[in-house]
CSV table of C-alpha atoms and ligand atoms in Angstrom, one decimal:
chain,number,residue,atom,x,y,z
A,23,MET,CA,-6.0,123.8,164.1
A,24,ALA,CA,-6.4,122.8,160.4
A,25,SER,CA,-5.8,119.1,159.7
A,26,VAL,CA,-2.7,118.1,157.8
A,27,ASP,CA,-3.1,115.9,154.7
A,28,VAL,CA,-0.6,113.0,154.8
A,29,PRO,CA,-0.2,110.9,151.6
A,30,VAL,CA,0.7,107.3,152.4
A,31,ALA,CA,1.4,104.2,150.4
A,32,LEU,CA,1.0,100.5,150.7
A,33,LEU,CA,3.0,97.6,149.3
A,34,GLY,CA,0.3,95.0,148.8
A,35,TYR,CA,-3.5,95.4,148.7
A,36,GLY,CA,-4.7,92.0,149.8
A,37,THR,CA,-6.3,90.8,153.0
A,38,VAL,CA,-4.4,93.2,155.2
A,39,GLY,CA,-3.7,96.0,152.7
A,40,SER,CA,-7.3,96.5,151.7
A,41,ALA,CA,-8.3,96.4,155.5
A,42,VAL,CA,-5.7,99.2,156.1
A,43,SER,CA,-7.2,101.2,153.3
A,44,ARG,CA,-10.7,100.7,154.8
A,45,LEU,CA,-9.6,101.7,158.3
A,46,LEU,CA,-7.9,104.8,157.1
A,47,VAL,CA,-11.1,105.9,155.3
A,48,GLU,CA,-13.6,104.8,158.0
A,49,SER,CA,-11.5,106.0,161.0
A,50,ALA,CA,-10.2,109.2,159.4
A,51,ASP,CA,-12.0,111.4,161.9
A,52,ASP,CA,-10.7,109.4,164.9
A,53,ILE,CA,-7.1,109.6,163.5
A,54,GLU,CA,-7.5,113.3,162.8
A,55,ARG,CA,-8.9,114.0,166.3
A,56,ALA,CA,-5.9,112.1,167.8
A,57,THR,CA,-3.1,113.4,165.7
A,58,GLY,CA,-4.3,116.4,163.6
A,59,HIS,CA,-3.5,114.4,160.4
A,60,ARG,CA,-5.6,112.8,157.7
A,61,LEU,CA,-3.8,109.8,156.2
A,62,ARG,CA,-4.7,109.2,152.6
A,63,VAL,CA,-3.6,106.1,150.5
A,64,VAL,CA,-2.3,107.6,147.3
A,65,ARG,CA,-0.4,104.5,145.9
A,66,ALA,CA,-0.6,100.7,146.5
A,67,LEU,CA,1.7,98.2,144.9
A,68,VAL,CA,0.0,95.0,143.6
A,69,ARG,CA,0.7,92.3,141.0
A,70,ASP,CA,-2.7,92.5,139.3
A,71,PRO,CA,-4.5,95.9,139.3
A,72,GLU,CA,-7.6,94.3,137.6
A,73,LYS,CA,-8.3,91.9,140.5
A,74,GLU,CA,-11.5,92.4,142.5
A,75,ARG,CA,-10.7,93.9,146.0
A,76,ALA,CA,-12.5,93.6,149.3
A,77,PHE,CA,-12.3,97.4,149.6
A,78,PRO,CA,-11.6,98.9,146.2
A,79,ALA,CA,-8.9,101.5,145.9
A,80,ASP,CA,-9.6,104.9,144.4
A,81,PRO,CA,-8.9,105.1,140.7
A,82,GLY,CA,-5.2,105.5,139.8
A,83,VAL,CA,-4.0,104.2,143.3
A,84,LEU,CA,-3.0,100.7,142.3
A,85,THR,CA,0.3,100.3,140.5
A,86,THR,CA,2.7,97.5,139.6
A,87,ASP,CA,5.8,99.8,139.7
A,88,ILE,CA,7.6,100.3,143.0
A,89,ALA,CA,9.2,103.5,141.5
A,90,ASP,CA,5.8,105.2,141.7
A,91,ILE,CA,6.0,104.9,145.5
A,92,ARG,CA,9.8,105.2,146.0
A,93,ASP,CA,10.1,108.3,143.9
A,94,ASP,CA,7.1,110.2,145.1
A,95,PRO,CA,8.4,112.8,147.6
A,96,SER,CA,5.0,113.5,149.0
A,97,ILE,CA,4.6,109.9,150.4
A,98,ALA,CA,5.3,110.2,154.2
A,99,VAL,CA,5.1,106.5,155.2
A,100,VAL,CA,4.8,103.2,153.5
A,101,ALA,CA,3.1,100.1,155.0
A,102,GLU,CA,4.6,96.8,153.7
A,103,VAL,CA,1.7,94.4,153.7
A,104,MET,CA,2.7,92.3,150.8
A,105,GLY,CA,4.6,89.4,152.4
A,106,GLY,CA,7.4,87.2,151.1
A,107,ILE,CA,11.1,87.8,151.3
A,108,GLU,CA,11.9,88.8,147.7
A,109,PRO,CA,11.3,91.2,146.0
A,110,THR,CA,9.8,92.6,149.3
A,111,GLY,CA,13.1,93.0,151.1
A,112,ASP,CA,14.8,94.9,148.3
A,113,TYR,CA,11.7,97.1,148.0
A,114,VAL,CA,11.8,98.0,151.7
A,115,LEU,CA,15.6,98.7,151.5
A,116,ALA,CA,15.0,101.0,148.5
A,117,LEU,CA,12.2,102.8,150.3
A,118,LEU,CA,14.3,103.3,153.5
A,119,ALA,CA,17.3,104.5,151.4
A,120,ALA,CA,14.9,107.0,149.8
A,121,GLY,CA,14.2,108.4,153.2
A,122,LYS,CA,10.7,106.8,153.6
A,123,PRO,CA,9.7,105.4,157.0
A,124,VAL,CA,8.2,101.8,156.7
A,125,VAL,CA,5.9,99.8,158.8
A,126,SER,CA,5.7,96.1,158.2
A,127,ALA,CA,3.4,93.2,159.0
A,128,ASN,CA,5.9,90.7,157.6
A,129,LYS,CA,7.4,88.5,160.3
A,130,GLN,CA,9.5,86.4,157.9
A,131,LEU,CA,11.2,89.5,156.5
A,132,ILE,CA,11.9,91.0,159.9
A,133,ALA,CA,13.0,87.7,161.4
A,134,ARG,CA,15.3,86.8,158.5
A,135,ARG,CA,16.7,90.2,157.3
A,136,GLY,CA,16.2,92.4,160.4
A,137,ALA,CA,19.8,93.3,160.9
A,138,GLU,CA,20.1,94.5,157.3
A,139,LEU,CA,16.8,96.4,157.3
A,140,PHE,CA,17.3,98.1,160.7
A,141,GLY,CA,20.8,99.0,159.6
A,142,ALA,CA,19.4,100.7,156.5
A,143,ALA,CA,16.7,102.5,158.5
A,144,SER,CA,19.3,103.8,161.0
A,145,ALA,CA,21.6,104.9,158.1
A,146,ALA,CA,18.7,106.8,156.5
A,147,GLY,CA,17.5,108.2,159.8
A,148,VAL,CA,14.0,106.9,159.3
A,149,GLN,CA,11.8,104.5,161.3
A,150,LEU,CA,11.1,100.8,160.6
A,151,ARG,CA,8.2,99.6,162.8
A,152,PHE,CA,6.8,96.1,162.9
A,153,GLU,CA,4.0,95.8,165.5
A,154,ALA,CA,1.7,94.0,163.1
A,155,SER,CA,4.3,91.3,162.4
A,156,VAL,CA,3.7,89.7,165.8
A,157,CYS,CA,0.2,88.7,167.1
A,158,ALA,CA,-1.8,91.1,164.8
A,159,ALA,CA,-4.0,93.3,167.1
A,160,ILE,CA,-2.1,92.6,170.3
A,161,PRO,CA,0.3,95.6,170.9
A,162,VAL,CA,3.0,93.4,172.4
A,163,ILE,CA,6.0,95.1,170.7
A,164,LYS,CA,4.8,98.5,172.1
A,165,VAL,CA,4.5,96.9,175.6
A,166,LEU,CA,7.9,95.4,175.4
A,167,ARG,CA,9.6,98.5,174.0
A,168,GLU,CA,7.8,101.2,175.8
A,169,ALA,CA,5.9,100.1,178.8
A,170,LEU,CA,8.5,97.6,180.0
A,171,VAL,CA,11.5,99.7,179.1
A,172,VAL,CA,13.1,99.3,182.6
A,173,THR,CA,12.0,95.7,183.2
A,174,THR,CA,14.0,92.6,182.6
A,175,VAL,CA,11.9,90.0,180.9
A,176,HIS,CA,13.5,86.6,181.2
A,177,ARG,CA,10.8,84.4,179.6
A,178,ILE,CA,8.2,84.7,177.0
A,179,LEU,CA,5.6,82.0,176.5
A,180,GLY,CA,3.0,82.3,173.8
A,181,ILE,CA,0.5,81.1,171.3
A,182,VAL,CA,1.6,83.3,168.4
A,183,ASN,CA,0.0,81.7,165.4
A,184,GLY,CA,-3.8,82.1,164.8
A,185,THR,CA,-4.2,79.5,162.0
A,186,THR,CA,-2.7,76.6,164.0
A,187,ASN,CA,-4.6,77.6,167.2
A,188,PHE,CA,-7.8,77.8,165.1
A,189,ILE,CA,-7.1,74.3,163.7
A,190,LEU,CA,-6.4,72.8,167.1
A,191,THR,CA,-9.5,74.2,168.7
A,192,GLU,CA,-11.7,73.2,165.7
A,193,MET,CA,-10.2,69.7,166.1
A,194,GLU,CA,-11.3,69.8,169.8
A,195,LYS,CA,-14.8,70.4,168.5
A,196,GLY,CA,-14.6,67.4,166.2
A,197,SER,CA,-13.5,69.0,162.9
A,198,GLY,CA,-10.9,67.3,160.7
A,199,TYR,CA,-7.4,68.9,160.2
A,200,ASP,CA,-7.9,69.6,156.5
A,201,GLU,CA,-11.4,71.0,157.0
A,202,ALA,CA,-10.2,73.4,159.7
A,203,LEU,CA,-7.2,74.5,157.6
A,204,ALA,CA,-9.5,75.3,154.7
A,205,GLU,CA,-11.7,77.4,156.9
A,206,ALA,CA,-8.7,79.3,158.3
A,207,GLN,CA,-7.7,80.0,154.7
A,208,ARG,CA,-11.2,81.1,153.8
A,209,GLN,CA,-11.3,83.5,156.8
A,210,GLY,CA,-7.9,85.1,155.7
A,211,PHE,CA,-5.8,84.0,158.7
A,212,ALA,CA,-3.5,81.7,156.9
A,213,GLU,CA,-0.4,82.8,155.1
A,214,ALA,CA,-0.4,82.7,151.3
A,215,ASP,CA,1.5,79.4,151.7
A,216,PRO,CA,-0.1,77.8,154.8
A,217,THR,CA,2.8,75.5,155.2
A,218,GLU,CA,4.5,78.4,157.0
A,219,ASP,CA,1.7,78.3,159.6
A,220,VAL,CA,1.3,74.5,160.1
A,221,SER,CA,5.1,73.8,160.0
A,222,GLY,CA,5.7,76.3,162.9
A,223,ALA,CA,7.8,78.6,160.7
A,224,ASP,CA,5.4,81.5,161.1
A,225,ALA,CA,5.4,81.1,164.9
A,226,ALA,CA,9.2,80.7,165.0
A,227,ALA,CA,9.6,84.0,163.1
A,228,LYS,CA,7.4,85.8,165.6
A,229,MET,CA,9.2,84.3,168.6
A,230,ALA,CA,12.5,85.4,167.0
A,231,ILE,CA,11.2,88.9,166.8
A,232,LEU,CA,9.8,88.9,170.4
A,233,ALA,CA,13.1,87.4,171.8
A,234,THR,CA,15.1,90.1,169.9
A,235,VAL,CA,13.0,92.9,171.3
A,236,ALA,CA,12.8,91.5,174.8
A,237,PHE,CA,16.4,90.4,175.3
A,238,GLY,CA,18.1,93.0,173.1
A,239,SER,CA,20.1,90.5,171.2
A,240,ARG,CA,19.5,89.6,167.5
A,241,VAL,CA,17.6,86.3,167.1
A,242,THR,CA,16.9,85.2,163.5
A,243,LEU,CA,14.7,82.4,162.2
A,244,ASP,CA,17.7,80.1,162.0
A,245,ASP,CA,18.2,80.4,165.7
A,246,VAL,CA,14.8,79.0,166.5
A,247,GLU,CA,14.2,75.3,166.8
A,248,TYR,CA,10.7,74.6,165.6
A,249,GLU,CA,8.1,71.9,165.0
A,250,GLY,CA,4.5,72.4,163.7
A,251,ILE,CA,1.2,70.7,164.1
A,252,GLU,CA,1.4,68.4,161.0
A,253,SER,CA,1.8,65.3,163.2
A,254,ILE,CA,-1.0,66.1,165.6
A,255,THR,CA,-4.0,63.8,165.1
A,256,PRO,CA,-7.5,63.6,166.7
A,257,LEU,CA,-6.0,61.0,169.0
A,258,HIS,CA,-3.6,63.5,170.6
A,259,VAL,CA,-6.5,65.9,171.0
A,260,ALA,CA,-8.7,63.3,172.6
A,261,ALA,CA,-5.9,62.0,174.9
A,262,ALA,CA,-5.1,65.5,176.1
A,263,ARG,CA,-8.8,66.1,176.9
A,264,GLU,CA,-9.0,62.9,178.9
A,265,MET,CA,-6.0,64.1,181.0
A,266,GLY,CA,-7.5,67.6,181.6
A,267,MET,CA,-5.2,69.2,179.0
A,268,ALA,CA,-5.3,70.8,175.6
A,269,VAL,CA,-2.9,70.6,172.7
A,270,ARG,CA,-1.5,74.0,171.8
A,271,LEU,CA,1.4,75.2,169.5
A,272,VAL,CA,3.5,77.0,172.1
A,273,GLY,CA,6.4,79.4,171.5
A,274,ALA,CA,9.0,79.8,174.3
A,275,ALA,CA,11.9,82.2,174.6
A,276,SER,CA,14.0,82.0,177.7
A,277,LEU,CA,17.1,83.7,179.0
A,278,VAL,CA,18.9,81.1,181.2
A,279,GLY,CA,22.1,82.2,182.9
A,280,GLY,CA,22.7,84.9,180.2
A,281,LYS,CA,22.1,82.4,177.4
A,282,LEU,CA,19.2,82.3,174.9
A,283,ASP,CA,16.8,79.5,174.0
A,284,VAL,CA,14.0,80.1,171.6
A,285,ARG,CA,11.7,77.3,170.3
A,286,VAL,CA,8.2,76.4,169.0
A,287,HIS,CA,6.6,73.1,169.4
A,288,PRO,CA,3.2,71.4,170.0
A,289,ALA,CA,2.6,70.9,173.8
A,290,LEU,CA,0.0,69.5,176.1
A,291,VAL,CA,-1.1,72.5,178.3
A,292,ASP,CA,-3.0,72.0,181.6
A,293,ARG,CA,-6.6,73.2,181.3
A,294,ARG,CA,-6.0,75.5,184.2
A,295,HIS,CA,-3.1,77.3,182.5
A,296,PRO,CA,-4.0,80.6,180.7
A,297,LEU,CA,-2.7,79.4,177.4
A,298,ALA,CA,-5.2,76.4,177.4
A,299,ALA,CA,-8.0,79.0,177.4
A,300,VAL,CA,-6.9,80.7,174.2
A,301,GLU,CA,-9.2,79.5,171.4
A,302,GLY,CA,-9.7,80.1,167.7
A,303,ALA,CA,-7.5,82.6,165.9
A,304,PHE,CA,-6.7,84.3,169.2
A,305,ASN,CA,-3.1,84.6,170.4
A,306,ALA,CA,-1.7,85.2,173.9
A,307,VAL,CA,1.7,86.2,175.1
A,308,MET,CA,2.9,85.8,178.7
A,309,LEU,CA,5.8,88.0,179.6
A,310,GLN,CA,7.7,86.9,182.8
A,311,GLY,CA,10.2,89.1,184.6
A,312,ASP,CA,11.5,90.1,188.0
A,313,ALA,CA,9.5,93.2,188.7
A,314,ILE,CA,6.4,92.4,186.6
A,315,ARG,CA,6.1,88.7,187.7
A,316,GLU,CA,3.8,87.9,184.8
A,317,ILE,CA,1.8,89.9,182.3
A,318,THR,CA,-0.5,88.2,179.8
A,319,LEU,CA,-1.7,89.9,176.7
A,320,GLU,CA,-4.4,88.1,174.7
A,321,GLY,CA,-6.3,89.1,171.6
A,322,PRO,CA,-6.9,88.5,167.9
A,323,GLY,CA,-3.7,87.1,166.4
A,324,ALA,CA,-4.7,87.1,162.8
A,325,GLY,CA,-7.2,88.5,160.3
A,326,GLY,CA,-7.3,91.5,158.0
A,327,ILE,CA,-8.9,94.2,160.0
A,328,GLU,CA,-7.2,93.0,163.2
A,329,THR,CA,-3.8,93.2,161.7
A,330,ALA,CA,-4.7,96.5,160.0
A,331,SER,CA,-5.3,98.1,163.4
A,332,ALA,CA,-1.7,97.5,164.3
A,333,VAL,CA,-0.4,98.7,160.9
A,334,VAL,CA,-2.4,101.9,161.2
A,335,ALA,CA,-1.2,102.4,164.8
A,336,ASP,CA,2.4,102.1,163.6
A,337,MET,CA,1.7,104.6,160.8
A,338,VAL,CA,0.2,107.0,163.3
A,339,SER,CA,3.3,106.6,165.6
A,340,VAL,CA,5.6,107.4,162.7
A,341,ILE,CA,3.6,110.5,161.6
A,342,GLY,CA,3.3,111.7,165.2
A,343,THR,CA,0.9,114.5,166.2
A,344,THR,CA,0.6,118.1,165.4
A,345,GLY,CA,-0.3,120.7,168.1
A,346,THR,CA,-1.5,119.0,171.3
A,347,GLY,CA,-3.5,116.0,170.2
A,348,PHE,CA,-4.7,113.6,172.9
A,349,LEU,CA,-1.8,111.3,172.3
A,350,GLN,CA,0.2,113.9,174.2
A,351,ASN,CA,-2.1,115.1,177.0
A,352,ASP,CA,-5.8,115.1,177.9
A,353,ALA,CA,-7.8,112.1,176.4
A,354,CYS,CA,-11.2,113.9,176.7
A,355,TRP,CA,-12.7,115.2,173.5
A,356,ARG,CA,-16.5,114.8,174.2
A,357,GLU,CA,-19.0,114.6,177.0
A,358,LEU,CA,-21.0,111.3,177.2
A,359,GLU,CA,-24.2,111.0,179.2
A,360,PRO,CA,-24.2,108.3,181.9
A,361,LEU,CA,-26.4,105.2,181.1
A,362,GLU,CA,-29.8,105.4,182.8
A,363,PRO,CA,-29.7,103.5,186.2
A,364,GLY,CA,-30.7,99.9,185.8
A,365,ARG,CA,-30.4,99.8,182.0
A,366,LEU,CA,-27.1,97.8,181.9
A,367,ARG,CA,-27.8,94.3,180.8
A,368,SER,CA,-26.3,91.1,182.3
A,369,PRO,CA,-27.3,87.6,183.3
A,370,PHE,CA,-28.0,87.5,187.1
A,371,TYR,CA,-27.8,84.8,189.8
A,372,VAL,CA,-30.8,85.1,192.0
A,373,ARG,CA,-31.2,83.4,195.4
A,374,LEU,CA,-34.7,83.1,196.9
A,375,ASP,CA,-35.8,81.6,200.2
A,376,VAL,CA,-39.4,80.5,199.9
A,377,GLU,CA,-42.0,78.2,201.4
A,378,ASP,CA,-41.9,74.7,199.9
A,379,ARG,CA,-45.4,74.4,198.7
A,380,ALA,CA,-47.5,74.0,195.5
A,381,GLY,CA,-47.6,77.1,193.3
A,382,VAL,CA,-44.7,79.0,194.7
A,383,LEU,CA,-42.4,78.4,191.7
A,384,ALA,CA,-45.2,79.6,189.4
A,385,HIS,CA,-45.6,82.8,191.4
A,386,VAL,CA,-41.9,83.5,191.2
A,387,ALA,CA,-41.7,82.7,187.5
A,388,LEU,CA,-44.7,84.9,186.8
A,389,ARG,CA,-43.1,87.9,188.5
A,390,LEU,CA,-39.9,87.4,186.5
A,391,ALA,CA,-41.8,87.0,183.3
A,392,THR,CA,-43.9,90.1,183.9
A,393,HIS,CA,-40.6,92.1,183.8
A,394,GLY,CA,-39.3,90.2,180.8
A,395,VAL,CA,-36.7,88.3,182.8
A,396,SER,CA,-36.2,84.8,181.4
A,397,ILE,CA,-34.9,81.9,183.5
A,398,GLY,CA,-31.8,80.2,182.1
A,399,ARG,CA,-31.0,77.7,184.9
A,400,LEU,CA,-32.8,76.7,188.1
A,401,VAL,CA,-31.7,74.6,191.1
A,402,GLN,CA,-33.8,73.9,194.2
A,403,HIS,CA,-32.6,72.8,197.7
A,404,GLN,CA,-35.3,71.8,200.2
A,405,ASP,CA,-34.9,71.9,203.9
A,406,ASN,CA,-37.7,71.4,206.5
A,407,GLY,CA,-40.7,73.0,204.7
A,408,SER,CA,-38.6,75.8,203.1
A,409,ALA,CA,-36.8,75.8,199.8
A,410,THR,CA,-33.9,77.8,198.4
A,411,LEU,CA,-34.1,78.6,194.7
A,412,HIS,CA,-30.9,79.3,192.8
A,413,ILE,CA,-31.8,80.9,189.5
A,414,VAL,CA,-29.5,82.1,186.7
A,415,THR,CA,-31.4,84.4,184.4
A,416,HIS,CA,-30.8,85.1,180.7
A,417,GLU,CA,-29.3,88.6,180.0
A,418,ALA,CA,-31.7,91.3,181.3
A,419,PRO,CA,-31.5,94.9,182.4
A,420,ALA,CA,-30.5,95.1,186.1
A,421,GLY,CA,-33.5,97.4,186.8
A,422,ASP,CA,-36.0,94.8,185.5
A,423,VAL,CA,-34.4,92.1,187.6
A,424,ASP,CA,-34.6,94.4,190.7
A,425,ALA,CA,-38.2,95.2,190.0
A,426,ALA,CA,-39.1,91.5,189.7
A,427,LEU,CA,-37.2,90.7,192.9
A,428,GLU,CA,-39.0,93.5,194.8
A,429,GLU,CA,-42.4,91.9,193.9
A,430,ILE,CA,-41.1,88.4,194.7
A,431,GLY,CA,-39.8,89.7,198.1
A,432,GLY,CA,-43.4,90.9,198.8
A,433,LEU,CA,-45.0,87.4,198.2
A,434,GLU,CA,-46.4,85.9,201.3
A,435,GLU,CA,-44.4,82.7,200.5
A,436,SER,CA,-41.1,84.6,200.6
A,437,ARG,CA,-38.9,84.0,203.7
A,438,SER,CA,-36.2,86.5,203.1
A,439,ALA,CA,-35.2,89.5,201.0
A,440,PRO,CA,-34.1,88.1,197.6
A,441,SER,CA,-30.7,89.0,196.4
A,442,ALA,CA,-29.1,89.1,192.9
A,443,LEU,CA,-25.5,89.0,191.7
A,444,PRO,CA,-24.4,89.6,188.1
A,445,VAL,CA,-23.1,86.6,186.2
A,446,ILE,CA,-20.1,87.0,183.9
A,447,SER,CA,-20.8,84.3,181.3
A,448,ASP,CA,-19.3,85.5,178.0
A,449,ARG,CA,-16.5,87.5,176.6
A,450,GLY,CA,-18.7,90.5,175.8
A,451,VAL,CA,-17.8,90.3,172.1
A,452,PRO,CA,-20.3,88.9,169.6
A,453,GLY,CA,-19.3,85.4,168.5
A,454,LEU,CA,-17.0,84.8,171.3
A,455,GLY,CA,-18.2,82.4,174.0
A,456,TRP,CA,-15.9,81.2,176.8
A,457,ALA,CA,-12.3,81.1,175.6
B,72,NAP,P1,-2.4,88.6,150.6
B,72,NAP,O1,-3.8,88.7,150.9
B,72,NAP,O2,-1.8,87.5,149.8
B,72,NAP,O3,-1.9,90.0,149.9
B,72,NAP,C1,-0.7,90.2,149.4
B,72,NAP,C2,-0.7,91.5,148.6
B,72,NAP,O4,0.6,91.8,148.1
B,72,NAP,C3,-1.6,91.4,147.3
B,72,NAP,O5,-2.3,92.5,147.1
B,72,NAP,C4,-0.6,91.1,146.2
B,72,NAP,O6,-1.0,91.6,144.9
B,72,NAP,C5,0.6,91.9,146.7
B,72,NAP,N1,1.9,91.3,146.2
B,72,NAP,C6,2.4,90.1,146.5
B,72,NAP,N2,3.5,89.9,145.9
B,72,NAP,C7,3.7,90.9,145.1
B,72,NAP,C8,4.8,91.3,144.2
B,72,NAP,N3,5.8,90.5,143.9
B,72,NAP,N4,4.7,92.5,143.6
B,72,NAP,C9,3.6,93.3,143.8
B,72,NAP,N5,2.6,93.0,144.7
B,72,NAP,C10,2.7,91.9,145.3
B,72,NAP,O7,-1.6,88.6,152.0
B,72,NAP,P2,-2.1,89.2,153.4
B,72,NAP,O8,-2.8,88.1,154.2
B,72,NAP,O9,-2.7,90.5,153.3
B,72,NAP,O10,-0.7,89.3,154.2
B,72,NAP,C11,0.2,90.3,153.9
B,72,NAP,C12,1.3,90.4,155.0
B,72,NAP,O11,0.7,90.5,156.3
B,72,NAP,C13,2.2,89.1,155.1
B,72,NAP,O12,3.5,89.4,155.4
B,72,NAP,C14,1.5,88.3,156.3
B,72,NAP,O13,2.4,87.5,156.9
B,72,NAP,C15,1.2,89.5,157.1
B,72,NAP,N6,0.1,89.3,158.1
B,72,NAP,C16,-1.1,88.7,157.7
B,72,NAP,C17,-2.1,88.5,158.6
B,72,NAP,C18,-3.4,87.9,158.2
B,72,NAP,O14,-4.2,87.5,159.1
B,72,NAP,N7,-3.7,87.8,156.9
B,72,NAP,C19,-1.9,88.8,159.9
B,72,NAP,C20,-0.7,89.4,160.3
B,72,NAP,C21,0.3,89.6,159.4
B,72,NAP,P3,-2.3,91.0,144.2
B,72,NAP,O15,-3.5,91.4,145.0
B,72,NAP,O16,-2.3,91.7,142.9
B,72,NAP,O17,-2.1,89.6,144.1
B,73,HSE,N1,-0.9,83.4,159.4
B,73,HSE,C1,-0.7,84.1,160.6
B,73,HSE,C2,-1.4,83.4,161.7
B,73,HSE,C3,-1.2,85.5,160.4
B,73,HSE,O1,-2.3,82.5,161.4
B,73,HSE,O2,-1.2,83.7,162.9
B,73,HSE,C4,-0.8,86.4,161.5
B,73,HSE,O3,0.6,86.7,161.5
């Protein structure tokens, strides 16, 4: 089936807007395969069209006049990635009234003027989606609205602001507050006015949105009691560490006896609690309910491309699919070869029972080295003339580790068949160590 060309527009072409534009270009084939549509940015509203952009727009796309978007009947959906309440709110109302679906990443706008905006969307019979307004790349709104449609959620606990979580975890590593905030701004996590982040207002708006969706009752920013991290000092961080805890900015929304409570405040979180393990600009949301017990979603909670992925997903949901794209049925569109046996890389734990005499360790190390397997850690336990070696290798192909162990098993000093178990020691994502 021929693809359908879908003109779309953006309000804003900053950190998130330019990333949306980049994703629509670079993932155009994926989107077309999934939906049958090619989304093309034809207009983007900015303040200054001359400004240098992270991903430059095509000539003629940038405009300073909202009418260029509102009055263009070809534009099928508009992404609001501009931020602020005014003039943004009035622009969104005008677009909805003109029959244009809107997707928004603007938590303050949704949390403050949601009733008015959703009313306008209903009246016009168009969609207003807002996945990117809460926790960037984590599809928590979709999970609450679609996957948990018949589940009663009675408590939400979350880390929902990337900037403050980044600052707190940098403080744990010894950075100062101001230095960490400046780095969050440099990396594009922080709001245009970072006071919204550090005061807790950003997290409060997100908790208002989550509570509204989960409990089905309108919660606005004014209904949320919040406190930020401005008063948190290195002394709090050090004291928490000494007591086996971590300082986190936590949002909590609870339904207690049919009544609502939504708040955001800094808290000491036990190191064994899942929220203590959330580091950097990552967010996590724990949904607690009768049937589901507890579901935790964790992922990037801020950042241009991370947020853009949710914006594009919302645009795709609005546009829908033509024909029978895989969103509606079979997910298979290609045939991938299986990886050759033994080529998957991992660190391994290796246990060896050997004779306890001179040169044995050298023989073992030589067999590992011959197959390119490097030793990361080694512990030896002796017992009555024999020794047990506990080795953790650096990452290596499983087949190379097996080949080395086969040779080691054949050494005359070996007392039993060596065994290896994979070690899970990182997040599998470059730059992410243990959370
Ligand atoms: P940004 O980098 O400051 O970009 C804002 C864009 O909107 C700029 O292109 C700016 O134009 C344009 N703009 C602002 N006010 C305007 C006005 N009055 N008229 C016309 N254009 C205007 O902000 P951002 O980081 O992309 O954030 C955008 C939205 O996404 C915010 O609601 C934010 O809360 C949300 N969000 C951001 C992140 C993140 O990690 N950055 C994550 C999730 C959600 P100029 O470029 O000409 O100045
Ligand atoms: N400033 C926000 C944060 C961006 O740091 O979480 C994501 O909404």
